[in-house]
mmCIF file of C-alpha atoms in Angstrom:
data_model
loop_
_atom_site.group_PDB
_atom_site.id
_atom_site.type_symbol
_atom_site.label_atom_id
_atom_site.label_comp_id
_atom_site.label_asym_id
_atom_site.label_seq_id
_atom_site.Cartn_x
_atom_site.Cartn_y
_atom_site.Cartn_z
ATOM 1 C CA MET L 173 -18.624 3.861 10.561
ATOM 2 C CA GLU L 174 -21.480 1.347 10.653
ATOM 3 C CA ASN L 175 -22.193 1.970 6.962
ATOM 4 C CA LEU L 176 -18.506 1.528 6.176
ATOM 5 C CA GLY L 177 -18.548 -1.803 7.986
ATOM 6 C CA PHE L 178 -21.556 -3.012 6.006
ATOM 7 C CA THR L 179 -19.912 -1.849 2.781
ATOM 8 C CA ILE L 180 -16.811 -3.895 3.561
ATOM 9 C CA ILE L 181 -18.959 -6.935 4.385
ATOM 10 C CA ALA L 182 -20.880 -6.480 1.125
ATOM 11 C CA LEU L 183 -17.593 -6.565 -0.791
ATOM 12 C CA ILE L 184 -16.391 -9.790 0.834
ATOM 13 C CA PRO L 185 -17.940 -12.137 -1.802
ATOM 14 C CA ILE L 186 -16.147 -10.265 -4.606
ATOM 15 C CA LEU L 187 -12.901 -9.987 -2.650
ATOM 16 C CA SER L 188 -12.999 -13.683 -1.758
ATOM 17 C CA ILE L 189 -13.168 -14.646 -5.439
ATOM 18 C CA PHE L 190 -10.201 -12.369 -6.168
ATOM 19 C CA PHE L 191 -8.270 -13.727 -3.183
ATOM 20 C CA PHE L 192 -8.666 -17.428 -3.923
ATOM 21 C CA LEU L 193 -8.672 -17.294 -7.729
ATOM 22 C CA VAL L 194 -6.023 -14.621 -8.389
ATOM 23 C CA LEU L 195 -3.830 -14.350 -5.301
ATOM 24 C CA MET L 196 -3.948 -17.951 -4.062
ATOM 25 C CA ARG L 197 -4.192 -19.355 -7.619
ATOM 26 C CA LYS L 198 -6.750 -21.960 -6.611
ATOM 27 C CA SER L 199 -8.914 -23.650 -9.229
ATOM 28 C CA ALA L 200 -12.063 -21.861 -10.405
ATOM 29 C CA ARG L 201 -14.160 -24.698 -8.976
ATOM 30 C CA LEU L 202 -12.651 -24.466 -5.491
ATOM 31 C CA SER L 203 -12.592 -20.649 -5.509
ATOM 32 C CA MET L 204 -16.261 -20.423 -6.458
ATOM 33 C CA PHE L 205 -17.255 -23.088 -3.932
ATOM 34 C CA ILE L 206 -15.521 -21.315 -1.027
ATOM 35 C CA SER L 207 -16.825 -17.905 -2.134
ATOM 36 C CA PHE L 208 -20.348 -19.328 -2.449
ATOM 37 C CA ILE L 209 -20.210 -20.679 1.122
ATOM 38 C CA ILE L 210 -18.940 -17.307 2.374
ATOM 39 C CA THR L 211 -21.728 -15.469 0.518
ATOM 40 C CA LEU L 212 -24.317 -17.916 1.860
ATOM 41 C CA LEU L 213 -23.164 -17.420 5.462
ATOM 42 C CA ILE L 214 -23.171 -13.621 5.084
ATOM 43 C CA SER L 215 -26.694 -13.740 3.622
ATOM 44 C CA ILE L 216 -27.944 -15.821 6.559
ATOM 45 C CA PHE L 217 -26.162 -14.271 9.529
ATOM 46 C CA VAL L 218 -25.473 -10.662 8.468
ATOM 47 C CA TRP L 219 -28.236 -9.696 6.044
ATOM 48 C CA LYS L 220 -30.803 -12.018 7.706
ATOM 49 C CA VAL L 221 -32.241 -13.069 4.350
ATOM 50 C CA ASP L 222 -35.369 -15.231 4.590
ATOM 51 C CA ASN L 223 -34.650 -18.937 4.074
ATOM 52 C CA ASN L 224 -37.125 -19.170 1.197
ATOM 53 C CA TYR L 225 -35.366 -16.323 -0.613
ATOM 54 C CA ILE L 226 -31.996 -18.000 -0.105
ATOM 55 C CA VAL L 227 -33.207 -21.280 -1.609
ATOM 56 C CA ALA L 228 -35.068 -19.414 -4.377
ATOM 57 C CA SER L 229 -31.926 -17.422 -5.244
ATOM 58 C CA ILE L 230 -29.874 -20.609 -5.471
ATOM 59 C CA LEU L 231 -32.479 -22.272 -7.708
ATOM 60 C CA GLU L 232 -32.660 -19.145 -9.866
ATOM 61 C CA GLY L 233 -28.901 -19.376 -10.347
ATOM 62 C CA ILE L 234 -29.207 -23.033 -11.323
ATOM 63 C CA VAL L 235 -31.843 -22.207 -13.965
ATOM 64 C CA ILE L 236 -29.497 -19.589 -15.453
ATOM 65 C CA MET L 237 -26.693 -22.154 -15.318
ATOM 66 C CA VAL L 238 -28.800 -24.598 -17.342
ATOM 67 C CA SER L 239 -29.356 -21.893 -19.986
ATOM 68 C CA ILE L 240 -25.622 -21.264 -20.295
ATOM 69 C CA LEU L 241 -24.650 -24.952 -20.311
ATOM 70 C CA TYR L 242 -27.257 -25.582 -23.001
ATOM 71 C CA ILE L 243 -25.480 -23.032 -25.196
ATOM 72 C CA VAL L 244 -22.036 -24.392 -24.283
ATOM 73 C CA PHE L 245 -23.069 -27.952 -25.118
ATOM 74 C CA GLY L 246 -24.460 -26.962 -28.504
ATOM 75 C CA ALA L 247 -21.423 -24.842 -29.395
ATOM 76 C CA VAL L 248 -18.875 -27.476 -28.378
ATOM 77 C CA LEU L 249 -20.908 -30.264 -30.004
ATOM 78 C CA LEU L 250 -20.867 -28.463 -33.353
ATOM 79 C CA LEU L 251 -17.131 -27.849 -33.032
ATOM 80 C CA ASN L 252 -16.438 -31.510 -32.239
ATOM 81 C CA ILE L 253 -18.685 -32.679 -35.081
ATOM 82 C CA LEU L 254 -16.768 -30.424 -37.483
ATOM 83 C CA LYS L 255 -13.450 -31.794 -36.226
ATOM 84 C CA LYS L 256 -14.493 -35.425 -36.651
ATOM 85 C CA SER L 257 -16.087 -34.800 -40.050
ATOM 86 C CA GLY L 258 -12.896 -33.264 -41.424
ATOM 87 C CA SER L 259 -14.561 -29.902 -41.978
ATOM 88 C CA PHE L 260 -12.455 -28.077 -39.414
ATOM 89 C CA TYR L 261 -9.263 -29.623 -40.803
ATOM 90 C CA ARG L 262 -10.163 -28.256 -44.243
ATOM 91 C CA ILE L 263 -10.864 -24.796 -42.805
ATOM 92 C CA LYS L 264 -7.472 -24.907 -41.108
ATOM 93 C CA LYS L 265 -5.690 -25.988 -44.301
ATOM 94 C CA GLY L 266 -7.350 -23.135 -46.163
ATOM 95 C CA PHE L 267 -5.437 -20.655 -44.028
ATOM 96 C CA THR L 268 -2.016 -22.144 -44.804
ATOM 97 C CA SER L 269 -2.081 -21.179 -48.486
ATOM 98 C CA LEU L 270 -3.088 -17.541 -47.955
ATOM 99 C CA SER L 271 0.199 -15.716 -47.494
ATOM 100 C CA LYS L 272 3.899 -16.154 -46.757
ATOM 101 C CA ASP L 273 3.632 -13.236 -44.310
ATOM 102 C CA LYS L 274 2.998 -14.610 -40.820
ATOM 103 C CA ARG L 275 1.832 -11.166 -39.660
ATOM 104 C CA LYS L 276 -1.087 -11.268 -42.096
ATOM 105 C CA ILE L 277 -1.848 -14.869 -41.158
ATOM 106 C CA ALA L 278 -2.016 -13.772 -37.500
ATOM 107 C CA ILE L 279 -4.623 -11.123 -38.338
ATOM 108 C CA ILE L 280 -6.739 -13.439 -40.503
ATOM 109 C CA VAL L 281 -6.640 -16.373 -38.083
ATOM 110 C CA ALA L 282 -6.503 -14.739 -34.635
ATOM 111 C CA PHE L 283 -8.464 -11.544 -35.263
ATOM 112 C CA PHE L 284 -11.078 -12.566 -37.841
ATOM 113 C CA PHE L 285 -11.436 -16.325 -37.382
ATOM 114 C CA GLY L 286 -11.073 -15.921 -33.619
ATOM 115 C CA ALA L 287 -13.823 -13.282 -33.614
ATOM 116 C CA PHE L 288 -16.034 -15.602 -35.636
ATOM 117 C CA LEU L 289 -15.501 -18.437 -33.145
ATOM 118 C CA GLU L 290 -16.226 -16.013 -30.301
ATOM 119 C CA GLY L 291 -19.442 -14.894 -31.969
ATOM 120 C CA ALA L 292 -20.533 -18.454 -32.688
ATOM 121 C CA SER L 293 -19.316 -20.309 -29.602
ATOM 122 C CA GLY L 294 -17.700 -18.106 -26.955
ATOM 123 C CA PHE L 295 -16.806 -19.587 -23.560
ATOM 124 C CA GLY L 296 -13.069 -19.835 -24.229
ATOM 125 C CA THR L 297 -13.461 -21.548 -27.609
ATOM 126 C CA PRO L 298 -11.499 -18.938 -29.656
ATOM 127 C CA ALA L 299 -8.312 -19.089 -27.601
ATOM 128 C CA ALA L 300 -8.572 -22.875 -27.300
ATOM 129 C CA ILE L 301 -8.796 -23.266 -31.091
ATOM 130 C CA VAL L 302 -6.833 -20.322 -32.465
ATOM 131 C CA ALA L 303 -3.675 -20.810 -30.379
ATOM 132 C CA PRO L 304 -3.133 -24.475 -31.401
ATOM 133 C CA LEU L 305 -4.024 -23.560 -34.988
ATOM 134 C CA LEU L 306 -1.315 -20.882 -35.051
ATOM 135 C CA VAL L 307 1.182 -23.400 -33.652
ATOM 136 C CA VAL L 308 0.334 -25.737 -36.532
ATOM 137 C CA LEU L 309 0.897 -22.823 -38.921
ATOM 138 C CA GLY L 310 4.441 -22.339 -37.589
ATOM 139 C CA PHE L 311 4.029 -19.800 -34.769
ATOM 140 C CA PRO L 312 5.918 -20.226 -31.478
ATOM 141 C CA PRO L 313 3.468 -21.539 -28.830
ATOM 142 C CA LEU L 314 3.910 -18.485 -26.582
ATOM 143 C CA ALA L 315 3.358 -16.109 -29.516
ATOM 144 C CA SER L 316 0.256 -18.091 -30.473
ATOM 145 C CA VAL L 317 -1.253 -17.709 -27.018
ATOM 146 C CA VAL L 318 -0.394 -14.000 -26.735
ATOM 147 C CA VAL L 319 -1.814 -13.140 -30.162
ATOM 148 C CA ALA L 320 -4.953 -15.228 -29.612
ATOM 149 C CA LEU L 321 -5.696 -13.510 -26.298
ATOM 150 C CA ILE L 322 -5.087 -9.991 -27.642
ATOM 151 C CA ALA L 323 -7.411 -10.703 -30.563
ATOM 152 C CA ASN L 324 -10.115 -12.158 -28.342
ATOM 153 C CA SER L 325 -11.087 -8.797 -26.855
ATOM 154 C CA THR L 326 -13.624 -6.685 -28.737
ATOM 155 C CA PRO L 327 -15.731 -9.652 -29.979
ATOM 156 C CA VAL L 328 -16.332 -10.941 -26.436
ATOM 157 C CA VAL L 329 -19.170 -8.580 -25.528
ATOM 158 C CA PHE L 330 -21.258 -10.217 -28.276
ATOM 159 C CA GLY L 331 -19.835 -13.705 -27.817
ATOM 160 C CA ALA L 332 -21.831 -16.945 -28.072
ATOM 161 C CA VAL L 333 -24.527 -15.212 -30.103
ATOM 162 C CA GLY L 334 -25.020 -12.369 -27.636
ATOM 163 C CA THR L 335 -24.978 -14.408 -24.411
ATOM 164 C CA PRO L 336 -23.096 -11.784 -22.297
ATOM 165 C CA ILE L 337 -25.845 -9.234 -22.923
ATOM 166 C CA LEU L 338 -28.921 -11.417 -23.444
ATOM 167 C CA ILE L 339 -28.231 -13.565 -20.381
ATOM 168 C CA GLY L 340 -25.389 -11.938 -18.448
ATOM 169 C CA VAL L 341 -26.590 -8.333 -18.387
ATOM 170 C CA THR L 342 -30.314 -9.113 -18.501
ATOM 171 C CA GLN L 343 -30.261 -11.747 -15.756
ATOM 172 C CA GLY L 344 -27.674 -9.780 -13.813
ATOM 173 C CA ALA L 345 -30.060 -6.824 -13.752
ATOM 174 C CA ASN L 346 -32.750 -9.164 -12.423
ATOM 175 C CA ASN L 347 -34.753 -9.043 -15.684
ATOM 176 C CA ILE L 348 -35.876 -5.459 -15.112
ATOM 177 C CA LEU L 349 -34.309 -4.033 -18.270
ATOM 178 C CA THR L 350 -36.654 -3.015 -21.069
ATOM 179 C CA SER L 351 -35.945 -3.880 -24.701
ATOM 180 C CA GLU L 352 -34.989 -0.240 -25.279
ATOM 181 C CA GLN L 353 -32.461 -0.337 -22.444
ATOM 182 C CA ILE L 354 -30.938 -3.557 -23.793
ATOM 183 C CA LYS L 355 -30.722 -1.938 -27.227
ATOM 184 C CA LEU L 356 -29.017 1.105 -25.705
ATOM 185 C CA ILE L 357 -26.475 -1.093 -23.887
ATOM 186 C CA THR L 358 -25.873 -3.003 -27.122
ATOM 187 C CA ASN L 359 -25.334 0.170 -29.134
ATOM 188 C CA TYR L 360 -22.945 1.780 -26.646
ATOM 189 C CA SER L 361 -21.009 -1.487 -26.258
ATOM 190 C CA ALA L 362 -20.711 -1.790 -30.028
ATOM 191 C CA LEU L 363 -19.618 1.830 -30.425
ATOM 192 C CA ILE L 364 -16.874 1.582 -27.801
ATOM 193 C CA ASN L 365 -15.609 -1.800 -28.982
ATOM 194 C CA SER L 366 -15.709 -0.897 -32.668
ATOM 195 C CA ILE L 367 -13.408 2.068 -32.007
ATOM 196 C CA ILE L 368 -11.004 -0.148 -30.058
ATOM 197 C CA SER L 369 -11.138 -2.844 -32.740
ATOM 198 C CA LEU L 370 -9.606 -0.430 -35.252
ATOM 199 C CA LEU L 371 -6.302 -0.747 -33.389
ATOM 200 C CA ILE L 372 -6.371 -4.396 -32.296
ATOM 201 C CA PRO L 373 -4.816 -5.840 -35.506
ATOM 202 C CA LEU L 374 -1.948 -3.341 -35.365
ATOM 203 C CA ILE L 375 -1.376 -3.971 -31.644
ATOM 204 C CA MET L 376 -1.230 -7.712 -32.349
ATOM 205 C CA VAL L 377 1.331 -7.247 -35.109
ATOM 206 C CA LEU L 378 3.470 -4.860 -33.036
ATOM 207 C CA VAL L 379 3.614 -7.340 -30.144
ATOM 208 C CA LEU L 380 4.385 -10.167 -32.566
ATOM 209 C CA THR L 381 7.279 -8.362 -34.269
ATOM 210 C CA LYS L 382 8.711 -6.724 -31.145
ATOM 211 C CA PHE L 383 8.848 -9.817 -28.938
ATOM 212 C CA PHE L 384 8.916 -12.743 -31.371
ATOM 213 C CA GLY L 385 10.334 -11.411 -34.653
ATOM 214 C CA LYS L 386 13.850 -12.015 -35.926
ATOM 215 C CA LYS L 387 14.792 -8.347 -35.491
ATOM 216 C CA LYS L 388 12.710 -7.755 -32.323
ATOM 217 C CA SER L 389 11.556 -4.579 -34.033
ATOM 218 C CA ILE L 390 8.396 -2.479 -33.787
ATOM 219 C CA LYS L 391 9.309 -1.146 -37.230
ATOM 220 C CA ASP L 392 8.459 -4.543 -38.750
ATOM 221 C CA GLY L 393 4.990 -4.208 -37.266
ATOM 222 C CA LEU L 394 4.467 -0.598 -38.309
ATOM 223 C CA SER L 395 5.336 -1.500 -41.900
ATOM 224 C CA LEU L 396 2.060 -3.437 -41.995
ATOM 225 C CA TRP L 397 -0.027 -0.505 -40.723
ATOM 226 C CA LYS L 398 -2.155 -0.189 -43.869
ATOM 227 C CA PHE L 399 -3.179 -3.846 -43.871
ATOM 228 C CA SER L 400 -3.791 -3.715 -40.106
ATOM 229 C CA LEU L 401 -5.880 -0.541 -40.257
ATOM 230 C CA VAL L 402 -8.001 -1.793 -43.161
ATOM 231 C CA SER L 403 -8.552 -5.036 -41.219
ATOM 232 C CA GLY L 404 -9.827 -3.056 -38.248
ATOM 233 C CA ILE L 405 -12.115 -0.946 -40.441
ATOM 234 C CA VAL L 406 -13.716 -3.827 -42.373
ATOM 235 C CA PHE L 407 -14.435 -5.556 -39.060
ATOM 236 C CA ALA L 408 -15.648 -2.495 -37.152
ATOM 237 C CA ILE L 409 -18.165 -1.155 -39.693
ATOM 238 C CA PRO L 410 -20.326 -4.302 -40.108
ATOM 239 C CA TYR L 411 -19.849 -5.032 -36.383
ATOM 240 C CA LEU L 412 -21.280 -1.637 -35.458
ATOM 241 C CA LEU L 413 -24.089 -1.624 -38.032
ATOM 242 C CA THR L 414 -25.183 -5.144 -37.103
ATOM 243 C CA ALA L 415 -25.416 -4.183 -33.434
ATOM 244 C CA PHE L 416 -27.455 -1.085 -34.253
ATOM 245 C CA PHE L 417 -29.932 -2.799 -36.584
ATOM 246 C CA PHE L 418 -30.089 -6.443 -35.468
ATOM 247 C CA GLY L 419 -29.146 -6.502 -31.781
ATOM 248 C CA PRO L 420 -26.464 -8.254 -29.711
ATOM 249 C CA GLU L 421 -26.558 -11.717 -31.296
ATOM 250 C CA PHE L 422 -24.704 -11.089 -34.535
ATOM 251 C CA PRO L 423 -22.094 -8.260 -34.418
ATOM 252 C CA SER L 424 -19.073 -10.511 -33.826
ATOM 253 C CA LEU L 425 -20.327 -13.102 -36.306
ATOM 254 C CA VAL L 426 -21.124 -10.667 -39.104
ATOM 255 C CA GLY L 427 -18.142 -8.363 -38.524
ATOM 256 C CA SER L 428 -15.705 -11.271 -38.622
ATOM 257 C CA LEU L 429 -17.263 -12.998 -41.639
ATOM 258 C CA ILE L 430 -17.444 -9.853 -43.762
ATOM 259 C CA GLY L 431 -14.035 -8.647 -42.602
ATOM 260 C CA MET L 432 -12.382 -12.004 -43.252
ATOM 261 C CA PHE L 433 -13.973 -12.279 -46.706
ATOM 262 C CA VAL L 434 -12.790 -8.773 -47.650
ATOM 263 C CA MET L 435 -9.229 -9.195 -46.379
ATOM 264 C CA VAL L 436 -8.767 -12.677 -47.854
ATOM 265 C CA SER L 437 -10.033 -11.313 -51.182
ATOM 266 C CA LEU L 438 -7.593 -8.387 -50.992
ATOM 267 C CA ILE L 439 -4.733 -10.796 -50.279
ATOM 268 C CA LYS L 440 -5.662 -13.000 -53.239
ATOM 269 C CA LEU L 441 -6.034 -9.948 -55.498
ATOM 270 C CA LYS L 442 -2.560 -8.829 -54.323
ATOM 271 C CA VAL L 443 -3.845 -5.386 -53.334
ATOM 272 C CA PHE L 444 -1.253 -5.416 -50.550
ATOM 273 C CA LYS L 445 2.329 -6.399 -51.299
ATOM 274 C CA ASP L 446 2.920 -9.897 -49.945
ATOM 275 C CA GLU L 447 6.309 -9.698 -48.262
ATOM 276 C CA LYS L 448 7.798 -12.756 -46.621
ATOM 277 C CA TRP L 449 7.904 -12.365 -42.845
ATOM 278 C CA ASP L 450 8.601 -15.320 -40.622
ATOM 279 C CA PHE L 451 10.077 -16.320 -37.276
ATOM 280 C CA GLU L 452 13.549 -17.658 -36.603
ATOM 281 C CA VAL L 453 14.033 -21.390 -37.136
ATOM 282 C CA LYS L 454 12.744 -23.415 -34.173
ATOM 283 C CA SER L 455 16.247 -24.203 -32.937
ATOM 284 C CA LYS L 456 16.730 -20.487 -32.205
ATOM 285 C CA TRP L 457 13.470 -20.011 -30.289
ATOM 286 C CA LEU L 458 13.822 -19.090 -26.626
ATOM 287 C CA SER L 459 12.966 -21.925 -24.247
ATOM 288 C CA GLU L 460 10.037 -19.998 -22.764
ATOM 289 C CA TRP L 461 8.458 -19.728 -26.219
ATOM 290 C CA LYS L 462 8.179 -23.477 -26.545
ATOM 291 C CA SER L 463 5.621 -25.948 -25.309
ATOM 292 C CA THR L 464 4.571 -29.526 -25.810
ATOM 293 C CA PHE L 465 1.869 -29.340 -28.438
ATOM 294 C CA ILE L 466 -0.496 -32.290 -28.590
ATOM 295 C CA SER L 467 -2.567 -32.434 -31.752
ATOM 296 C CA ASN L 468 -6.286 -32.720 -31.154
ATOM 297 C CA ASN L 469 -8.242 -35.724 -32.406
ATOM 298 C CA GLU L 470 -9.559 -34.519 -35.738
ATOM 299 C CA THR L 471 -10.171 -36.131 -39.111
ATOM 300 C CA LYS L 472 -8.323 -35.074 -42.263
ATOM 301 C CA SER L 473 -10.360 -34.261 -45.356
ATOM 302 C CA LYS L 474 -10.034 -32.935 -48.912
ATOM 303 C CA MET L 475 -13.550 -31.479 -49.074
ATOM 304 C CA SER L 476 -14.070 -28.070 -50.681
ATOM 305 C CA LEU L 477 -13.770 -24.942 -48.562
ATOM 306 C CA PHE L 478 -17.416 -24.115 -49.273
ATOM 307 C CA LYS L 479 -18.513 -27.503 -47.966
ATOM 308 C CA ALA L 480 -16.307 -27.042 -44.900
ATOM 309 C CA TRP L 481 -17.683 -23.571 -44.123
ATOM 310 C CA LEU L 482 -21.324 -24.462 -44.944
ATOM 311 C CA PRO L 483 -22.332 -25.418 -41.356
ATOM 312 C CA TYR L 484 -21.220 -22.025 -40.012
ATOM 313 C CA LEU L 485 -22.986 -20.285 -42.887
ATOM 314 C CA LEU L 486 -26.203 -22.193 -42.159
ATOM 315 C CA LEU L 487 -25.826 -21.476 -38.443
ATOM 316 C CA SER L 488 -25.634 -17.741 -39.118
ATOM 317 C CA ILE L 489 -28.691 -17.876 -41.402
ATOM 318 C CA PHE L 490 -30.651 -19.995 -38.911
ATOM 319 C CA LEU L 491 -29.914 -17.631 -36.038
ATOM 320 C CA LEU L 492 -30.670 -14.572 -38.139
ATOM 321 C CA LEU L 493 -34.049 -15.928 -39.276
ATOM 322 C CA THR L 494 -35.113 -16.945 -35.767
ATOM 323 C CA ARG L 495 -34.381 -13.409 -34.533
ATOM 324 C CA MET L 496 -36.716 -11.852 -37.103
ATOM 325 C CA ASN L 497 -40.201 -11.073 -35.840
ATOM 326 C CA PHE L 498 -42.120 -13.252 -38.311
ATOM 327 C CA LEU L 499 -40.361 -16.385 -36.961
ATOM 328 C CA LYS L 500 -39.228 -15.204 -33.540
ATOM 329 C CA LYS L 501 -42.754 -15.383 -32.091
ATOM 330 C CA TYR L 502 -42.852 -19.146 -32.684
ATOM 331 C CA PHE L 503 -39.467 -19.833 -31.125
ATOM 332 C CA VAL L 504 -40.127 -17.753 -27.996
ATOM 333 C CA SER L 505 -43.625 -19.206 -27.514
ATOM 334 C CA PHE L 506 -42.281 -22.355 -25.848
ATOM 335 C CA VAL L 507 -41.193 -21.262 -22.386
ATOM 336 C CA ILE L 508 -40.342 -23.249 -19.266
ATOM 337 C CA THR L 509 -41.263 -20.925 -16.410
ATOM 338 C CA PHE L 510 -40.514 -21.065 -12.696
ATOM 339 C CA GLU L 511 -42.729 -18.421 -11.102
ATOM 340 C CA ASN L 512 -42.683 -17.279 -7.486
ATOM 341 C CA ILE L 513 -40.078 -19.836 -6.482
ATOM 342 C CA PHE L 514 -40.791 -21.112 -2.948
ATOM 343 C CA GLY L 515 -43.488 -18.480 -2.525
ATOM 344 C CA THR L 516 -41.093 -15.577 -3.124
ATOM 345 C CA THR L 517 -41.235 -12.839 -5.750
ATOM 346 C CA LEU L 518 -38.347 -14.478 -7.625
ATOM 347 C CA SER L 519 -39.053 -16.067 -10.994
ATOM 348 C CA SER L 520 -36.965 -17.501 -13.788
ATOM 349 C CA SER L 521 -37.553 -19.022 -17.208
ATOM 350 C CA LEU L 522 -35.979 -20.911 -20.112
ATOM 351 C CA GLN L 523 -36.689 -20.558 -23.827
ATOM 352 C CA PRO L 524 -35.059 -23.750 -25.170
ATOM 353 C CA LEU L 525 -36.022 -23.182 -28.816
ATOM 354 C CA TYR L 526 -34.867 -19.555 -28.854
ATOM 355 C CA LEU L 527 -31.562 -19.988 -27.024
ATOM 356 C CA PRO L 528 -28.576 -20.407 -29.402
ATOM 357 C CA GLY L 529 -28.007 -23.915 -28.064
ATOM 358 C CA PHE L 530 -30.965 -25.147 -30.117
ATOM 359 C CA ALA L 531 -29.494 -23.739 -33.339
ATOM 360 C CA PHE L 532 -26.126 -25.372 -32.604
ATOM 361 C CA ILE L 533 -27.763 -28.758 -32.032
ATOM 362 C CA VAL L 534 -29.897 -28.513 -35.192
ATOM 363 C CA ILE L 535 -26.860 -27.660 -37.336
ATOM 364 C CA SER L 536 -24.865 -30.433 -35.629
ATOM 365 C CA LEU L 537 -27.553 -32.956 -36.622
ATOM 366 C CA PHE L 538 -27.469 -31.561 -40.150
ATOM 367 C CA CYS L 539 -23.684 -32.074 -40.247
ATOM 368 C CA VAL L 540 -24.016 -35.700 -39.146
ATOM 369 C CA LEU L 541 -26.264 -36.373 -42.147
ATOM 370 C CA PHE L 542 -24.522 -34.039 -44.597
ATOM 371 C CA TYR L 543 -21.038 -35.424 -43.930
ATOM 372 C CA LYS L 544 -22.372 -39.003 -43.543
ATOM 373 C CA MET L 545 -20.623 -39.464 -40.223
ATOM 374 C CA ASN L 546 -20.425 -42.868 -38.575
ATOM 375 C CA TYR L 547 -21.758 -43.765 -35.132
ATOM 376 C CA ALA L 548 -18.319 -43.844 -33.494
ATOM 377 C CA SER L 549 -17.526 -40.265 -34.570
ATOM 378 C CA VAL L 550 -20.896 -38.968 -33.389
ATOM 379 C CA LYS L 551 -20.536 -40.793 -30.077
ATOM 380 C CA TYR L 552 -17.043 -39.393 -29.528
ATOM 381 C CA SER L 553 -18.208 -35.851 -30.339
ATOM 382 C CA THR L 554 -21.203 -36.095 -28.020
ATOM 383 C CA LEU L 555 -19.317 -37.578 -25.068
ATOM 384 C CA ASN L 556 -16.488 -35.075 -25.446
ATOM 385 C CA SER L 557 -19.020 -32.225 -25.463
ATOM 386 C CA LEU L 558 -20.777 -33.581 -22.368
ATOM 387 C CA ASN L 559 -17.405 -33.758 -20.619
ATOM 388 C CA VAL L 560 -16.777 -30.066 -21.381
ATOM 389 C CA VAL L 561 -20.250 -29.190 -20.076
ATOM 390 C CA LEU L 562 -19.654 -31.182 -16.898
ATOM 391 C CA LYS L 563 -16.399 -29.347 -16.184
ATOM 392 C CA ALA L 564 -18.018 -25.965 -16.817
ATOM 393 C CA GLY L 565 -21.039 -26.953 -14.742
ATOM 394 C CA LEU L 566 -18.909 -27.765 -11.699
ATOM 395 C CA VAL L 567 -17.812 -24.119 -11.675
ATOM 396 C CA LEU L 568 -21.100 -22.478 -12.665
ATOM 397 C CA ILE L 569 -23.156 -24.431 -10.128
ATOM 398 C CA PHE L 570 -21.442 -22.374 -7.418
ATOM 399 C CA ALA L 571 -20.732 -19.181 -9.367
ATOM 400 C CA LEU L 572 -24.272 -18.392 -10.523
ATOM 401 C CA PRO L 573 -26.085 -19.094 -7.222
ATOM 402 C CA LEU L 574 -23.363 -16.942 -5.615
ATOM 403 C CA VAL L 575 -24.243 -14.074 -7.965
ATOM 404 C CA ARG L 576 -27.990 -14.433 -7.350
ATOM 405 C CA LEU L 577 -27.450 -14.505 -3.577
ATOM 406 C CA PHE L 578 -25.231 -11.447 -3.861
ATOM 407 C CA ILE L 579 -27.939 -9.585 -5.803
ATOM 408 C CA HIS L 580 -30.887 -10.575 -3.606
ATOM 409 C CA SER L 581 -29.227 -10.259 -0.181
#
């Protein structure tokens, strides 16, 4: 019975997060703060953790938080720079001329482009961008959100250039995993998710046609099974191979880019019959489908699609090169280390040149020069990005120390 009691106490930090965040529907910031305090009190009074270890665990969590916020800042900065330069507007316009079949547009935008955004940025970026983009393209707001969230599934494990595995799993396992173990986790994750990804496009289309189509029919979704299945295949194969041969940074990026290129090419070559499929006119939409859509502050542009996509292409090349051994050794050589924090056995470190945040910032600076952006646009993009980081930081500053306390107590 004593062991059962300790087991229940050990679960309290996890249960408290579930209680406040899910059941009580409190904000993430408040939920994490309360759960952190609960975890701290349990560590002190139940597990009798040494004070130095408690402080060291909290500081370790803060170091990890800095790593994540560094990536978030870079990713959001690049996105904001692209919006203000007009590049993102041009990418968005490129989707509108693809097909008169909204089902195919959903797959290209939500599944492929969403996966690319997940691979490049992560941290909620895909849903935040894809859903409004679909609304602009004529989708009901509720349908846009549903489709975006279904699509943002299999790419997540390799989101933000591998952050869930490189930081989440590695740091979560207290940095005891060997490179072979990380590779094994990467391979198994890729294998499982690649199998699931074969069905995601079809599931998206079935939900779209059943709940939001004119006929409310699954049959309308099944009629697109060939296009959906091929979409899943051309994403899954490069996704899986990239994970096996290059590691966790690139599967979502490469799978989405190759898959999107193949499917867009097949659409343009008219390999698949382009039937017109659309929603009812807006006046016939159910009230719960609708929402007040506020357009984001972005600049319009008539630049070429190649010029618009160039920053993401350069980002992929930059990240790929810095992960190859002949260059990797230089980028990992600069390390900020915190060893034996407060005299404990706990240590933590940062590799600012190797973390994806550095690549995002470099490409952002390139965009400022390449697109000849003015000071006001750069200032807006930077301040907006810092605001996003601040909001995320107010949650992570409690969440990550909570996790480290939970692990070390």
